């Protein structure tokens, strides 16, 4: 059954909160403040957010920061710059969390992806299924 | 025996616009984005929680696998919404519907309850359509 109007209002609040995190992940985000702005308890906010996005707001924020960090590292940005740019306050906690999530340190990830990007640039067809590429006219 | 599907292709009218749509509107991750000379990019994306199947965004460029009249016919068919390329799942269809609408994604059908779940239909920036479903057992 389609949610009632108050329920739809709640969805709107949760989506707004998620989009706020998407836009401002690099800032110090107070998730309790976001919950209070949505006029719902922190517990309720977390529960509904997790039901919608399969992650708590804090897990989602971390996921987003790591995702953007990976992008910046693969473009060659140094680890301390990336740490600050994506919103982590401490370099050591950023490195620890990154290693936990990605199984390599930010510096190792940066070196690995830069190497990979170089190969992509010079030998792109080595990384595409050849038969498919050939049929596409890319050989 | 065939063990799994690793790549599936979607034909798009403009690869840069498609990259923006799939990454910034649908929230997909880029897995590979490799320039292949001046012919376009090998561009693959994945939804948020998907780890194996890559979706390849193939531009309908004349000179690749599509030549002359075929490219024109395919462009017309994509624009007319002839292709439904797949079904995406979501944990919460009302939240996802709200979020995508807020981002400007066009829905052909809003969420509606059916025997297999609550389902909506949306279009990508080229005109390809997709089902979005929250399976009945999910919530």
Coordinates of C-alpha atoms in Angstrom, one line a residue:
Chain A
X1 CA 0.0 0.0 0.0
X2 CA 1.3 3.5 -0.8
X3 CA 2.5 5.2 2.3
X4 CA 0.1 7.7 3.9
X5 CA 0.8 11.4 3.6
X6 CA 2.7 11.7 7.0
X7 CA 4.8 8.7 5.9
X8 CA 5.6 10.3 2.6
X9 CA 6.6 13.4 4.5
X10 CA 9.0 11.2 6.5
X11 CA 10.5 9.8 3.3
X12 CA 11.0 13.3 2.0
X13 CA 12.9 14.1 5.3
X14 CA 15.1 11.0 5.0
X15 CA 15.8 11.7 1.3
X16 CA 16.7 15.3 2.1
X17 CA 19.1 14.1 4.8
X18 CA 20.7 11.7 2.4
X19 CA 21.1 14.4 -0.3
X20 CA 22.5 16.8 2.3
X21 CA 25.1 14.2 3.2
X22 CA 25.8 13.7 -0.5
X23 CA 26.4 17.4 -1.0
X24 CA 28.3 18.2 2.3
X25 CA 30.1 15.0 3.2
X26 CA 33.4 17.0 3.2
X27 CA 32.2 19.1 6.1
X28 CA 31.9 18.3 9.8
X29 CA 28.4 16.9 9.6
X30 CA 26.4 16.6 12.8
X31 CA 24.1 13.7 12.2
X32 CA 22.1 14.3 15.4
X33 CA 21.4 17.8 14.1
X34 CA 20.2 16.4 10.8
X35 CA 17.8 14.1 12.7
X36 CA 16.5 16.9 14.8
X37 CA 16.0 19.1 11.7
X38 CA 13.9 16.2 10.3
X39 CA 11.8 16.5 13.6
X40 CA 12.4 12.8 14.4
X41 CA 14.4 11.1 17.2
X42 CA 17.9 10.1 16.5
X43 CA 17.0 6.4 17.0
X44 CA 14.0 6.6 14.6
X45 CA 16.1 8.5 12.0
X46 CA 18.8 5.9 12.1
X47 CA 16.4 3.1 11.8
X48 CA 14.5 4.5 8.8
X49 CA 17.7 5.6 7.1
X50 CA 19.2 2.1 7.4
X51 CA 15.9 0.6 6.1
X52 CA 16.1 2.9 3.0
X53 CA 19.9 2.8 2.3
X54 CA 21.1 -0.4 4.0
X55 CA 23.6 1.7 6.0
X56 CA 23.3 3.9 9.1
X57 CA 23.8 7.6 8.4
X58 CA 27.3 7.4 9.9
X59 CA 28.2 4.3 7.8
X60 CA 26.9 6.1 4.7
X61 CA 28.9 9.2 5.5
X62 CA 32.1 7.1 5.9
X63 CA 31.3 5.1 2.7
X64 CA 30.9 8.4 0.8
X65 CA 34.2 9.9 2.2
X66 CA 36.1 6.7 1.4
X67 CA 34.6 6.6 -2.1
X68 CA 35.6 10.2 -2.9
X69 CA 39.0 9.6 -1.3
X70 CA 39.6 6.7 -3.7
X71 CA 38.7 9.0 -6.6
X72 CA 41.2 11.7 -5.5
X73 CA 44.0 9.2 -4.7
X74 CA 43.6 7.6 -8.1
X75 CA 44.0 11.1 -9.7
X76 CA 47.3 11.4 -7.8
X77 CA 46.4 13.7 -4.9
X78 CA 48.7 13.1 -1.8
X79 CA 47.2 11.3 1.2
X80 CA 47.2 14.3 3.7
X81 CA 45.4 16.5 1.1
X82 CA 42.8 13.8 0.4
X83 CA 42.2 13.3 4.1
X84 CA 41.3 16.9 4.6
X85 CA 39.4 17.3 1.4
X86 CA 37.0 14.5 2.1
X87 CA 36.3 15.6 5.7
X88 CA 38.5 13.5 8.0
X89 CA 40.1 15.5 10.8
X90 CA 42.9 13.1 11.7
X91 CA 45.3 11.6 9.2
X92 CA 45.9 8.5 11.4
X93 CA 42.2 7.7 11.7
X94 CA 41.7 8.2 7.9
X95 CA 44.6 5.9 7.1
X96 CA 43.4 3.3 9.7
X97 CA 39.8 3.4 8.4
X98 CA 40.9 3.3 4.7
X99 CA 43.1 0.3 5.4
X100 CA 40.2 -1.5 7.2
X101 CA 37.8 -0.9 4.3
X102 CA 40.1 -1.3 1.3
X103 CA 42.8 -3.7 2.7
X104 CA 45.5 -1.3 1.6
X105 CA 46.8 2.0 2.9
X106 CA 45.8 5.2 1.0
X107 CA 49.5 5.6 -0.2
X108 CA 49.4 2.0 -1.5
X109 CA 46.1 2.5 -3.2
X110 CA 47.3 5.7 -4.8
X111 CA 50.5 4.0 -6.2
X112 CA 48.5 1.0 -7.4
X113 CA 45.8 3.1 -9.2
X114 CA 48.4 5.5 -10.8
X115 CA 50.2 2.4 -12.1
X116 CA 47.0 1.0 -13.4
X117 CA 45.9 4.3 -15.0
X118 CA 49.2 4.5 -16.8
X119 CA 48.6 1.0 -18.3
X120 CA 45.0 1.9 -19.2
X121 CA 46.3 5.0 -21.0
X122 CA 48.9 3.2 -23.0
X123 CA 47.4 -0.2 -23.6
X124 CA 43.6 0.3 -23.2
X125 CA 42.7 -2.8 -25.2
X126 CA 44.5 -5.1 -22.8
X127 CA 41.8 -4.4 -20.3
X128 CA 38.8 -4.9 -22.5
X129 CA 37.4 -8.3 -23.5
X130 CA 39.1 -8.6 -26.9
X131 CA 36.3 -10.3 -28.8
X132 CA 33.8 -7.7 -27.6
X133 CA 36.2 -4.9 -28.4
X134 CA 36.8 -6.3 -31.8
X135 CA 33.0 -6.5 -32.5
X136 CA 32.7 -2.9 -31.3
X137 CA 35.2 -1.9 -33.9
X138 CA 37.8 -1.0 -31.3
X139 CA 40.7 -3.1 -32.7
Chain B
X1 CA 28.8 -24.5 -18.7
X2 CA 28.3 -20.7 -18.5
X3 CA 28.9 -19.7 -14.9
X4 CA 28.0 -16.0 -14.7
X5 CA 27.2 -12.8 -16.6
X6 CA 30.1 -10.4 -16.1
X7 CA 29.1 -7.5 -18.4
X8 CA 25.8 -6.2 -19.8
X9 CA 25.6 -3.3 -22.2
X10 CA 23.3 -0.3 -22.5
X11 CA 23.3 1.7 -25.7
X12 CA 23.5 5.4 -25.0
X13 CA 23.2 8.5 -27.2
X14 CA 25.9 10.5 -25.5
X15 CA 28.5 8.8 -23.3
X16 CA 29.4 11.9 -21.2
X17 CA 25.8 12.6 -20.5
X18 CA 25.2 9.0 -19.6
X19 CA 28.2 9.0 -17.2
X20 CA 26.7 12.0 -15.4
X21 CA 23.3 10.3 -15.3
X22 CA 24.4 7.0 -14.0
X23 CA 26.9 8.3 -11.5
X24 CA 25.4 11.6 -10.3
X25 CA 21.7 10.8 -10.5
X26 CA 21.5 7.0 -10.0
X27 CA 24.5 7.0 -7.7
X28 CA 26.4 4.2 -9.5
X29 CA 30.1 3.7 -9.1
X30 CA 32.5 3.9 -12.1
X31 CA 34.5 0.6 -12.4
X32 CA 36.4 1.4 -15.6
X33 CA 36.6 4.5 -17.7
X34 CA 39.3 4.0 -20.2
X35 CA 39.8 6.1 -23.3
X36 CA 40.1 3.9 -26.4
X37 CA 41.8 6.4 -28.9
X38 CA 39.2 8.9 -30.2
X39 CA 36.5 6.3 -30.5
X40 CA 35.0 6.7 -27.0
X41 CA 35.6 5.2 -23.6
X42 CA 35.2 1.7 -22.2
X43 CA 32.9 2.9 -19.5
X44 CA 31.5 0.4 -17.0
X45 CA 29.4 1.2 -13.9
X46 CA 27.8 -0.7 -11.0
X47 CA 25.0 0.0 -8.6
X48 CA 25.8 0.9 -5.0
X49 CA 25.6 -2.7 -3.6
X50 CA 26.6 -4.7 -6.7
X51 CA 30.0 -6.3 -6.8
X52 CA 30.3 -8.4 -9.9
X53 CA 28.1 -7.5 -12.9
X54 CA 29.4 -4.4 -14.7
X55 CA 27.1 -2.3 -16.9
X56 CA 28.9 -1.1 -20.0
X57 CA 27.6 2.2 -21.4
X58 CA 28.1 1.9 -25.1
X59 CA 27.8 5.0 -27.2
X60 CA 26.0 4.6 -30.5
X61 CA 28.7 6.2 -32.6
X62 CA 28.9 5.8 -36.3
X63 CA 32.2 4.0 -37.0
X64 CA 32.1 1.7 -34.1
X65 CA 29.9 -1.5 -34.3
X66 CA 27.1 0.6 -35.7
X67 CA 27.5 1.9 -39.2
X68 CA 25.5 4.5 -41.1
X69 CA 21.9 3.6 -41.3
X70 CA 22.0 1.1 -38.4
X71 CA 23.4 3.8 -36.0
X72 CA 20.6 6.1 -37.1
X73 CA 17.9 3.5 -36.7
X74 CA 19.2 2.5 -33.3
X75 CA 19.4 6.1 -32.2
X76 CA 15.7 6.5 -33.2
X77 CA 14.7 3.4 -31.3
X78 CA 16.5 4.4 -28.1
X79 CA 15.0 7.9 -28.3
X80 CA 11.5 6.4 -28.7
X81 CA 12.0 4.2 -25.6
X82 CA 12.0 0.9 -27.4
X83 CA 14.5 -0.7 -25.1
X84 CA 14.0 -1.8 -21.5
X85 CA 17.4 -3.0 -20.4
X86 CA 16.7 -4.4 -16.9
X87 CA 15.3 -4.4 -13.5
X88 CA 17.0 -2.6 -10.6
X89 CA 16.3 -3.5 -7.0
X90 CA 16.0 -1.1 -4.1
X91 CA 15.5 -1.6 -0.3
X92 CA 12.9 1.1 -0.2
X93 CA 11.2 2.2 -3.4
X94 CA 9.4 5.2 -2.0
X95 CA 12.6 6.7 -0.7
X96 CA 14.4 5.9 -4.0
X97 CA 11.5 7.2 -6.1
X98 CA 11.5 10.5 -4.1
X99 CA 15.3 10.9 -4.3
X100 CA 15.5 10.2 -8.1
X101 CA 12.5 12.5 -8.8
X102 CA 14.3 15.2 -6.7
X103 CA 17.3 14.7 -9.0
X104 CA 15.2 15.1 -12.1
X105 CA 14.9 11.5 -13.2
X106 CA 11.8 10.9 -15.3
X107 CA 9.4 8.3 -14.1
X108 CA 7.0 6.7 -16.7
X109 CA 5.1 4.9 -13.9
X110 CA 5.2 5.7 -10.2
X111 CA 5.5 3.0 -7.6
X112 CA 2.7 0.5 -7.7
X113 CA 2.1 -2.6 -5.7
X114 CA 2.0 -5.9 -7.6
X115 CA 2.3 -9.6 -7.0
X116 CA 6.2 -9.5 -7.0
X117 CA 6.7 -6.3 -5.2
X118 CA 6.3 -2.6 -5.5
X119 CA 7.5 -1.4 -8.9
X120 CA 8.0 1.8 -10.8
X121 CA 9.4 2.5 -14.3
X122 CA 11.9 5.2 -15.1
X123 CA 14.0 6.4 -18.1
X124 CA 17.7 7.2 -18.4
X125 CA 18.9 10.3 -20.2
X126 CA 19.0 8.5 -23.6
X127 CA 15.4 7.1 -23.4
X128 CA 16.1 3.6 -22.2
X129 CA 13.7 2.4 -19.6
X130 CA 14.2 0.4 -16.5
X131 CA 12.0 -1.2 -13.8
X132 CA 12.7 -0.3 -10.2
X133 CA 11.4 -2.8 -7.7
X134 CA 11.2 -3.4 -4.0
X135 CA 10.6 -7.1 -3.7
X136 CA 7.7 -8.0 -1.4
X137 CA 10.0 -9.9 1.0
X138 CA 12.3 -7.0 1.5
X139 CA 10.3 -5.1 4.1

